[in-house]
Every structure is written in C-alpha cells, then in structure tokens.
CSV table of C-alpha atoms in Angstrom, one decimal:
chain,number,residue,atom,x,y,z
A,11,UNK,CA,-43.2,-31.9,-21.0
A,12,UNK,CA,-46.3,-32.4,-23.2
A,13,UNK,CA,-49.1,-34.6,-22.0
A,14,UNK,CA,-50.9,-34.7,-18.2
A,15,UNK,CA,-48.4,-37.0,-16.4
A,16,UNK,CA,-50.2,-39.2,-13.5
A,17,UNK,CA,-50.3,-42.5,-11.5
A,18,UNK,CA,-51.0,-44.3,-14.7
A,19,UNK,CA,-48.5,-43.6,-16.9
A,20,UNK,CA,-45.9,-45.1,-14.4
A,21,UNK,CA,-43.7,-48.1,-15.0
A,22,UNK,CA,-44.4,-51.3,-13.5
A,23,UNK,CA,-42.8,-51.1,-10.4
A,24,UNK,CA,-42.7,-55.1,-9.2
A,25,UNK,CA,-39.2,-55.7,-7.7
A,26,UNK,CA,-38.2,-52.4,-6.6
A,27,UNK,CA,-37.9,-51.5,-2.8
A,28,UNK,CA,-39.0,-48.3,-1.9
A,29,UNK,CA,-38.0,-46.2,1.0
A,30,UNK,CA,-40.6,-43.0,2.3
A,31,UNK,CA,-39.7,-41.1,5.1
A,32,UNK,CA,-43.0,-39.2,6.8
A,33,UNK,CA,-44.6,-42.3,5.7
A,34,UNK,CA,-47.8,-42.6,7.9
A,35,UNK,CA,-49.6,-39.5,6.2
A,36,UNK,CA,-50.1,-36.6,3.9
A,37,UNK,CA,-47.9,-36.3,1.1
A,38,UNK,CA,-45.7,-39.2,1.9
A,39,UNK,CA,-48.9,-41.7,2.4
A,40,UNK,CA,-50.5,-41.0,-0.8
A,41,UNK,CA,-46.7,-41.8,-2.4
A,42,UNK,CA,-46.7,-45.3,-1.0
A,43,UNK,CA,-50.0,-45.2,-2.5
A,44,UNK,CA,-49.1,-44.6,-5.7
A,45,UNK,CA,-45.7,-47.1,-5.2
A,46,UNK,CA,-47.9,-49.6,-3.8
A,47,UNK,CA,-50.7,-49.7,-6.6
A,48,UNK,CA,-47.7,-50.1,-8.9
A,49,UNK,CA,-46.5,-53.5,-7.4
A,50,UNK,CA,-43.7,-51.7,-5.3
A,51,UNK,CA,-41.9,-52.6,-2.0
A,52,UNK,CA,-42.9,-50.2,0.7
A,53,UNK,CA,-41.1,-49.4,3.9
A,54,UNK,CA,-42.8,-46.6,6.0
A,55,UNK,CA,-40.1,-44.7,7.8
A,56,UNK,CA,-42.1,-43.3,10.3
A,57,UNK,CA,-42.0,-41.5,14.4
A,58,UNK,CA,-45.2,-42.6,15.4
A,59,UNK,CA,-45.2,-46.4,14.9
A,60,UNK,CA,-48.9,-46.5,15.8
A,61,UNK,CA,-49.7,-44.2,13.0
A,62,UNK,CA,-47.6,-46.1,10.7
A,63,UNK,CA,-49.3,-49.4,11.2
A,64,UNK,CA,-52.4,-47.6,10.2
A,65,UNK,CA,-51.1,-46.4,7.3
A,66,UNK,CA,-50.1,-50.1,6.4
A,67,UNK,CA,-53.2,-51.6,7.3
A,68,UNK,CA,-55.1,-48.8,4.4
A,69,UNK,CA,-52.4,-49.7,2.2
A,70,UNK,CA,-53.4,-53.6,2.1
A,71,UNK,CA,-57.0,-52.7,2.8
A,72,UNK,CA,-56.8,-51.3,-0.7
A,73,UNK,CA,-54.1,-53.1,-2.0
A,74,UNK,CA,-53.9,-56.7,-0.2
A,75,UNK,CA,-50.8,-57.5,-2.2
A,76,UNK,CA,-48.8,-55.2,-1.2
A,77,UNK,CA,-45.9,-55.7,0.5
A,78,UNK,CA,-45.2,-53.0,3.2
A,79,UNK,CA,-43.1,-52.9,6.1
A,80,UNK,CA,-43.5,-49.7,8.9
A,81,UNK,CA,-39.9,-48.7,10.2
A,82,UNK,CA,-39.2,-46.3,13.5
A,83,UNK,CA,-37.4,-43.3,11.9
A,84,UNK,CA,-37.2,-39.7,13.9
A,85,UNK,CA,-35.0,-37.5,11.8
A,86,UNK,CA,-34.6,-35.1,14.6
A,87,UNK,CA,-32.5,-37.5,16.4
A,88,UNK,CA,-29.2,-38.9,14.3
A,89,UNK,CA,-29.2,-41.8,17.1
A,90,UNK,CA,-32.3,-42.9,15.1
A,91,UNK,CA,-31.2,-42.1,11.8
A,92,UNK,CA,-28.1,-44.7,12.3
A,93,UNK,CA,-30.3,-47.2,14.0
A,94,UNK,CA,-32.7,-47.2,11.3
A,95,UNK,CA,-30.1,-47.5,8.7
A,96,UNK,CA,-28.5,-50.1,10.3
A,97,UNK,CA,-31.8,-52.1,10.7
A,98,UNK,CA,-31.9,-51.8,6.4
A,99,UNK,CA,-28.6,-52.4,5.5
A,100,UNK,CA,-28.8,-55.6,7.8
A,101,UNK,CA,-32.0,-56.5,6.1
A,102,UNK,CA,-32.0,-55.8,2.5
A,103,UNK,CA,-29.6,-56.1,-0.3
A,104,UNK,CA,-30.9,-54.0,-2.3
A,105,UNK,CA,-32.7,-50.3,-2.3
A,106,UNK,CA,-34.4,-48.8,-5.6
A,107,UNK,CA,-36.0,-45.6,-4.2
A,108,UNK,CA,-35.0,-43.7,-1.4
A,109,UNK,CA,-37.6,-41.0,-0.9
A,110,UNK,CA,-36.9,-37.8,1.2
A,111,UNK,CA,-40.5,-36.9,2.3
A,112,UNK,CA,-40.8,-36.1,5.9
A,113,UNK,CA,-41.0,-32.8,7.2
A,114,UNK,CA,-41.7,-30.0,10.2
A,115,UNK,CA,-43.1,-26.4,8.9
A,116,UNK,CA,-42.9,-23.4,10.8
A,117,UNK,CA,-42.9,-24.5,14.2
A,118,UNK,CA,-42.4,-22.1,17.4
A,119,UNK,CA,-38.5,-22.6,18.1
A,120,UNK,CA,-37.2,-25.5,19.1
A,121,UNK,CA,-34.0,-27.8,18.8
A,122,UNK,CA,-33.5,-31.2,17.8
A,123,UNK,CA,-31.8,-34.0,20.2
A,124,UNK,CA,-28.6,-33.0,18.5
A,125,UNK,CA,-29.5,-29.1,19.3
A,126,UNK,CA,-30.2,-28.5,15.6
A,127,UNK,CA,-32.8,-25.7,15.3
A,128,UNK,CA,-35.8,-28.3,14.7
A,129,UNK,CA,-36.7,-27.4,10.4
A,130,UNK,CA,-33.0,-27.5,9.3
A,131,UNK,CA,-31.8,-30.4,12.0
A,132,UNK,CA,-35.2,-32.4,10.7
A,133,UNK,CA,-35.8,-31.5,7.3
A,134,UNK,CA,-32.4,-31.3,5.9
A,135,UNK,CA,-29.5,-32.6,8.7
A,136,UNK,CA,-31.8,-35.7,9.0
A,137,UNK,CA,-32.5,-36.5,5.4
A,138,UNK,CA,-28.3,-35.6,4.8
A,139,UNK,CA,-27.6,-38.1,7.2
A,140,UNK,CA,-29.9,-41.1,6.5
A,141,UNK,CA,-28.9,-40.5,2.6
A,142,UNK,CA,-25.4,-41.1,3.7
A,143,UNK,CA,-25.8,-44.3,5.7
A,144,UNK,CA,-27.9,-45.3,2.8
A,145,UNK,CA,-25.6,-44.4,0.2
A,146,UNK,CA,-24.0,-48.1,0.1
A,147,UNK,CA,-27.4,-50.0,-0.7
A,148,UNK,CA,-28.3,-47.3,-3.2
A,149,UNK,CA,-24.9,-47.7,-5.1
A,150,UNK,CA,-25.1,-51.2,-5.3
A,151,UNK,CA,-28.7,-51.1,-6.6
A,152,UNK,CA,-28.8,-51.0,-10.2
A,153,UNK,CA,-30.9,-47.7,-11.8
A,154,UNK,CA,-31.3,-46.4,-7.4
A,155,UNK,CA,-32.7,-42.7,-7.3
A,156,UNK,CA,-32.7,-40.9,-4.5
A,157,UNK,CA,-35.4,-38.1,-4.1
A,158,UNK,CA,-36.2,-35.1,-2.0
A,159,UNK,CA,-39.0,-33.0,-1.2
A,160,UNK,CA,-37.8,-29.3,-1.5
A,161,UNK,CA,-41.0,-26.3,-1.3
A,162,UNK,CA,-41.8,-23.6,-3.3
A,163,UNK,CA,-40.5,-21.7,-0.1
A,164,UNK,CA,-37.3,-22.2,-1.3
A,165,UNK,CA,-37.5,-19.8,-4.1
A,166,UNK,CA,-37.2,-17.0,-1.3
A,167,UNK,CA,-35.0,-19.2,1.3
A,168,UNK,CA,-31.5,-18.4,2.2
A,169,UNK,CA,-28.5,-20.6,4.0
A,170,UNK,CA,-27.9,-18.3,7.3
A,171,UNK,CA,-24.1,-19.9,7.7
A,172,UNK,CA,-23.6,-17.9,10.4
A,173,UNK,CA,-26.8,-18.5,12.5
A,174,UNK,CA,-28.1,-22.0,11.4
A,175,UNK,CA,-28.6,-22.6,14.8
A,176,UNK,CA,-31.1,-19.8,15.5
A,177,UNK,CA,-29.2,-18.2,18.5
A,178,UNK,CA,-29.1,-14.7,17.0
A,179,UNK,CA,-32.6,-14.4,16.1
A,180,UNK,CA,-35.4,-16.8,14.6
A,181,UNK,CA,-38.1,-16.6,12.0
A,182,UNK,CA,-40.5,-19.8,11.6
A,183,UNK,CA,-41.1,-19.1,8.1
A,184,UNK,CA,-37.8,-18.2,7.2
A,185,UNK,CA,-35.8,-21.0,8.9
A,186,UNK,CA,-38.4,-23.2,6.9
A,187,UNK,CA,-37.1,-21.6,4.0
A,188,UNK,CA,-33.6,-22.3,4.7
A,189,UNK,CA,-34.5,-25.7,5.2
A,190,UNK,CA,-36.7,-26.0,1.8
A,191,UNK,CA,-33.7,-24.6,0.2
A,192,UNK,CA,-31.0,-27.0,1.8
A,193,UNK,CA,-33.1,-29.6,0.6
A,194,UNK,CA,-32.8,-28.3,-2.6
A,195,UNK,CA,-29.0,-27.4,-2.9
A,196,UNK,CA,-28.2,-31.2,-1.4
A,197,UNK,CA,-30.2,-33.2,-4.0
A,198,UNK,CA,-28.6,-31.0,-6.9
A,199,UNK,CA,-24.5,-31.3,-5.1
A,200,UNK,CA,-25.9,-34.8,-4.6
A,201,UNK,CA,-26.2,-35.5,-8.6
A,202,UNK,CA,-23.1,-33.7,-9.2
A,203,UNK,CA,-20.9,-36.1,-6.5
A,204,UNK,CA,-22.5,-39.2,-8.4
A,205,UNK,CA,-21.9,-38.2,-11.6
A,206,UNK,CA,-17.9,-37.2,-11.0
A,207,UNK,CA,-17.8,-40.8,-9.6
A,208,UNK,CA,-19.6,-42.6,-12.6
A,209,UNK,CA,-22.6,-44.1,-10.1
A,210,UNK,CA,-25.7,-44.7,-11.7
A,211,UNK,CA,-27.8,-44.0,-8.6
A,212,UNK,CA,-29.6,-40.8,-9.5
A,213,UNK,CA,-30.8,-37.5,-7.1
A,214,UNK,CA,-33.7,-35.6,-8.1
A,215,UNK,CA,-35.4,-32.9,-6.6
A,216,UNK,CA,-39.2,-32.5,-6.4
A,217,UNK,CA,-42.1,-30.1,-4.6
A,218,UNK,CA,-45.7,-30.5,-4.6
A,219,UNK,CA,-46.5,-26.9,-5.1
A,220,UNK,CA,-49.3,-26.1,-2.4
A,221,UNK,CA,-50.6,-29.1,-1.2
A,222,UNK,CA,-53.4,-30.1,1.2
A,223,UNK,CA,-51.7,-32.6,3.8
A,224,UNK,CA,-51.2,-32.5,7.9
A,225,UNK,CA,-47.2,-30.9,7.6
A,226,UNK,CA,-48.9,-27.2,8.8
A,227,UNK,CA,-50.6,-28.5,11.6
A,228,UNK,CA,-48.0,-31.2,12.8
A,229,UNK,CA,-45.5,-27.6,12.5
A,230,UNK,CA,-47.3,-25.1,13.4
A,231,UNK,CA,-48.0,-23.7,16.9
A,232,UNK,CA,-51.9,-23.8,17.8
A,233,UNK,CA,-53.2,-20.3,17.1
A,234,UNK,CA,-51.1,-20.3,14.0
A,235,UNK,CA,-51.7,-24.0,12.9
A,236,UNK,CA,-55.4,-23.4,12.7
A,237,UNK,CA,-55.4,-20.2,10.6
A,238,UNK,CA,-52.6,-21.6,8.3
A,239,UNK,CA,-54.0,-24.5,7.9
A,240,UNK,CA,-57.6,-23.3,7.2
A,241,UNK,CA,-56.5,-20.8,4.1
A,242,UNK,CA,-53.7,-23.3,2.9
A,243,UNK,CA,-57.0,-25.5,2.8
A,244,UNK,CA,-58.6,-22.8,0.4
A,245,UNK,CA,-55.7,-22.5,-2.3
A,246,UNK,CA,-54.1,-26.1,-2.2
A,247,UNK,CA,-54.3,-29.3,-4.3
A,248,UNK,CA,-55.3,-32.5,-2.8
A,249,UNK,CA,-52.5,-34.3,-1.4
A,250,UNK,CA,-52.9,-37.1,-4.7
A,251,UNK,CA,-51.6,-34.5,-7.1
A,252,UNK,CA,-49.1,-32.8,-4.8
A,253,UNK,CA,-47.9,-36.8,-4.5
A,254,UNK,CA,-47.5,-36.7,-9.0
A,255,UNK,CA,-43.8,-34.9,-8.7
A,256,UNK,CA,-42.5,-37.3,-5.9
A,257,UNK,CA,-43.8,-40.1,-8.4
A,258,UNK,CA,-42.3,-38.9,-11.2
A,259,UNK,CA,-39.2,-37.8,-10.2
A,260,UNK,CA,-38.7,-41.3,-8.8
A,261,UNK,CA,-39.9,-43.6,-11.7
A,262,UNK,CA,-39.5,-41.5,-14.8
A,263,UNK,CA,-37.4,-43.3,-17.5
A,264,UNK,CA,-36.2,-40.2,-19.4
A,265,UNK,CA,-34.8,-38.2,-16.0
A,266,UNK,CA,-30.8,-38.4,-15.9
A,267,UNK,CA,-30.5,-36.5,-12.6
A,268,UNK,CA,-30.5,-33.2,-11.1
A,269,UNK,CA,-33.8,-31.9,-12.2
A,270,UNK,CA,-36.4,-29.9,-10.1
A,271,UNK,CA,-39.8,-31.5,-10.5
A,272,UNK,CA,-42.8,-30.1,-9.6
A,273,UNK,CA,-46.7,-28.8,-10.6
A,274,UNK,CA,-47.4,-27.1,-14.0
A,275,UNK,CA,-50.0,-24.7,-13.1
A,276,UNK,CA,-49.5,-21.1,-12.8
A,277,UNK,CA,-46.2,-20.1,-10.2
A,278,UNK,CA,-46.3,-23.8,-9.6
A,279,UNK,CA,-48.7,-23.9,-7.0
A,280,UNK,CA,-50.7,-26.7,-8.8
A,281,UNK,CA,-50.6,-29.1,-11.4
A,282,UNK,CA,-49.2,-32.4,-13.2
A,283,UNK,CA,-45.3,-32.7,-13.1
A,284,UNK,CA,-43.3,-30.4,-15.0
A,285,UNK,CA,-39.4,-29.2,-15.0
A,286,UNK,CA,-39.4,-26.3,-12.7
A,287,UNK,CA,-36.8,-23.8,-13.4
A,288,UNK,CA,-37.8,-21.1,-10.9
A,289,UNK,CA,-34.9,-21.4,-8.6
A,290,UNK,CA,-31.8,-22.1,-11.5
A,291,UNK,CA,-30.4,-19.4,-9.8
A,292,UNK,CA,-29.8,-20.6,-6.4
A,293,UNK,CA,-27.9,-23.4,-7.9
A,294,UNK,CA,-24.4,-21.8,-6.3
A,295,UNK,CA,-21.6,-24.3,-6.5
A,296,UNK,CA,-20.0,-22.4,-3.6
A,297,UNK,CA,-23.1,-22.4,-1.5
A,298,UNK,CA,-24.0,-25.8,-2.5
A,299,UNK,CA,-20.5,-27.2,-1.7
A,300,UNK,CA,-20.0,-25.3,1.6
A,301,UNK,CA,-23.5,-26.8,3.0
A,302,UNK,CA,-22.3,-30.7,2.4
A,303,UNK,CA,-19.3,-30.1,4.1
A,304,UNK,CA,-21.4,-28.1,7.0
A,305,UNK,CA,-23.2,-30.9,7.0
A,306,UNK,CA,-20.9,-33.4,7.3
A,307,UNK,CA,-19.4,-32.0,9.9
A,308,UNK,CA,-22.9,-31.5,11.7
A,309,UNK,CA,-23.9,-35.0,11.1
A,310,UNK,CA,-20.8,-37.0,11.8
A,311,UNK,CA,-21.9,-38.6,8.1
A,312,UNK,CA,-19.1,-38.5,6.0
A,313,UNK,CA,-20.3,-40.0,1.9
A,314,UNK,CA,-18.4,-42.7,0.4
A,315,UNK,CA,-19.1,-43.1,-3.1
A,316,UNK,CA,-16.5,-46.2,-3.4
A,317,UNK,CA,-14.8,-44.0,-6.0
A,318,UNK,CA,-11.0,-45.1,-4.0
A,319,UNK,CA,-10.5,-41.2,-3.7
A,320,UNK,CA,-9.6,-39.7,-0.2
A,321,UNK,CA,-12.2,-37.9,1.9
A,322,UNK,CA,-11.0,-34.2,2.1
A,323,UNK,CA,-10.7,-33.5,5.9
A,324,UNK,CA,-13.7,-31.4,6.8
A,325,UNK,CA,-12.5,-27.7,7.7
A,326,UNK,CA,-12.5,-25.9,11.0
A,327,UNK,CA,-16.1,-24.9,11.2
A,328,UNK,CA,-15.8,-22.2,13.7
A,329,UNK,CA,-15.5,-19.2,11.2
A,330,UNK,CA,-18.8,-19.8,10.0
A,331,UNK,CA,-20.6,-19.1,13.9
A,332,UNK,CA,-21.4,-22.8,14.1
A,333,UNK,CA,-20.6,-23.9,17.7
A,334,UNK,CA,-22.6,-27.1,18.0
C-alpha cells in the first residue's frame, strides 16, 4: 500500500461501538486512543477494573467527549467470558468492532481456571470463545469487523494437537508461538465461515511487529521479565505505532477480510501498516479447520452464523491427546 497510513487518515468513527479486550494498557490503551480521538464508543474489557478506570479517566482527560465504559473481562476463565458477554448482549444492540487485543507472553507454566495451559487458554481459547458469544451482535451490525492481535512469533509457531495442554513438556516461548499462531489461523477460518454464509461482518488479522508495551513484564517470570523487557525496550516501536495495524485493520474501507496487517519496515518489526504475507504458508485449511473444532469442543462455544445449516457434531477429541 503506497502512502504512510496513521491515526489521521481514519474514517470518522461517530456511531460505532467498539470493543478492546487488554484495554487498560499497552497496545490495547493506545487503540482506544486512537478509537476514541475518532468519536468512537469505547468499552474496556479489562481484569483489573482499577486499572481500567484509570485508563478511562486518561481517555476523557484527553478526550472529554468520549464515551467509554470499563467492563470486567478475564479470558483465562470462560465463567467470565459468558458473563461478560451476557452483560453486552443485554446492553447494546449493536457492536461495530470487536477487537482481540489482550494477551499473556511467555509466562513460567501455569493453567487457566478451565486447566488451559495459561498463553493458548488466554490468548486464543478466550478470544475463540468471547468471539462466539459475540457473534450475534456482530452479525446484526451492519459493516462489524472482528479483529485479532496475532505476533510475528507466529511465523515460527506450531499447533502441538497432541500436547496443547503442556503435560508432556513445556516451552514459554514456544507455547506463545502456538498461541500467536492460533490467533492467526482463527481470524483467517473466521473470514472463510462468514463468507460461505454471506455475513458482512468481517475478520482481520493484525500484529504490531515489536512493540514497546507492558505484555513482557505482565508474562514473563521476574528474572526473565526484566532482561526481556529491557532489550525488547532497545529494538521496539512505541506502543502508538505498534497500535496503526489494530487501527487499520479495523476501520479501513478497502479491506474485504482475511488479510494479515501489520508494520512495513524491514521483517516487520516496525512501521506503518502494510499487507504482511510472511506467514501465507501456514494458512492450512486442515490445520485451520481442526483447531475451531478443538476449540469448540474446549470452550463449550459452538458459532452460529444464522445461516439455518446444522452444526456438525464435534468429533471424539481423545485421538488427538486432549483429555481436558
């Protein structure tokens, strides 16, 4: 794409309702930022409702207004998930953006409430699942997208089917890659179940190449938070520009779906938003298709795109070493 693509060259965005999960910092705070100078609806889907608030109150300071709501969300815990979506679709009838920000990175292992290995129960089973219960509002909203944060880790990730729950060995970084690629293959399988039904809601897929924001140390153990986090610092963008693919992919008229958006700059790292083809070649339809019904049957979250077809019954899963 030709040009330097920021904050500016956004459409009005008065109207629309915007949903960002990991809302109360980093990446996902300088998106509501962006939303919010734009005239958008913000709901900050957030753990830490104290944080949240304070993400709100900078939000008006800067933007008095703005209209911004802050909304209990912890995606490690589906009980959560479901009550926050409940709490929307009670609410609102109608949901432009849905924005699939929040995320854990390479944590010392731990599970979820479910018992999800924490990166792929949080940054993937979590997002799956609030999509899902969100699907309804997004399919009634004229011109919805829906868009998640994948990594440039998922260039070297890999779906372990057979040990998604960590119990026959565990790598930090790699499970992170799993999960960066998960989110990757579900907005892509995403597009292509919208499209075979007609919906106009859109799925995108963005990353913010190497970005300064709080995700490492939030992740990371101690010894290795504060060593990541110090040479991430060195070699990153600031967490403004890493925010220009999330913006892009969820306002920009000429997208139809499906694309991977993120920094122009050499091996992506930083930049303005561009079409990143780097990982065409993980797009497996067999891989892609066997991780929603996984998920599905992980989640309990079974998609209805109001297309009058018949569910398929979700298979056995025990041939693929999943015994959750």
């Amino acid at each position: 794409m030709s040009g330097q693509w920021t904050i500016e060259s956004m459409p009005n965005m008065k109207g629309k309702r915007v949903i960002i999960t990991g809302g109360s910092g980093g990446l996902g705070l300088e998106t509501a930022y962006g939303f919010a100078a734009k005239g958008a609806e913000v709901i900050l889907a957030v753990r830490n409702m104290e944080r949240g608030q304070k993400a709100a109150d900078g939000l008006l300071k800067k933007f008095p207004q703005a209209n911004v709501e802050v909304m209990r969300l912890d995606l490690a815990d589906l009980s959560s998930v479901e009550a926050f979506a409940a709490g929307v679709l009670g609410k609102y009838a109608s949901l432009h953006v849905l924005v699939n920000n929040a995320g854990v990175m390479i944590p010392p292992f731990s599970r979820t409430k479910d018992g999800f290995e924490l990166q792929f129960g949080s940054n993937h089973l979590g997002h799956f699942a609030l999509t899902g219960r969100l699907l309804p509002l997004l399919l009634k909203t004229p011109g919805s997208r829906v868009v998640t944060l994948s990594s440039i880790a998922a260039r070297s990730g890999y779906i372990y089917f057979n040990n998604l729950d960590g119990r026959i060995g565990y790598s930090a970084m790699k499970f992170y890659g799993q999960s960066k690629l998960a989110n990757l293959l579900f907005a892509r399988e995403l597009q292509e179940r919208l499209s075979a039904v007609g919906a106009d809601t859109l799925s995108i897929a963005c990353h913010p190449g190497v970005s300064n924001t709080n995700l490492i140390s939030r992740g990371s153990g101690k010894q290795a938070g504060r060593v990541v986090a110090a040479l991430w610092g060195l070699v990153s963008q600031p967490a403004a520009m890493g925010a220009l693919p999330t913006l892009y992919a969820a306002t920009e008229p000429k997208l139809r779906g499906g694309e991977y958006i993120g920094p122009d700059g050499k091996g992506g790292r930083k930049g303005y938003p561009s079409f990143d083809r780097s990982v065409d070649y993980k797009m497996n339809t067999e891989t892609m298709d066997k991780l929603w019904r996984v998920s599905e049957e992980l989640t309990g979250v079974h998609y209805d795109f109001s297309s009058g077809t018949e569910h398929e019954k979700p298979e056995d899963l025990a041939h693929l070493g999943i015994r959750m």
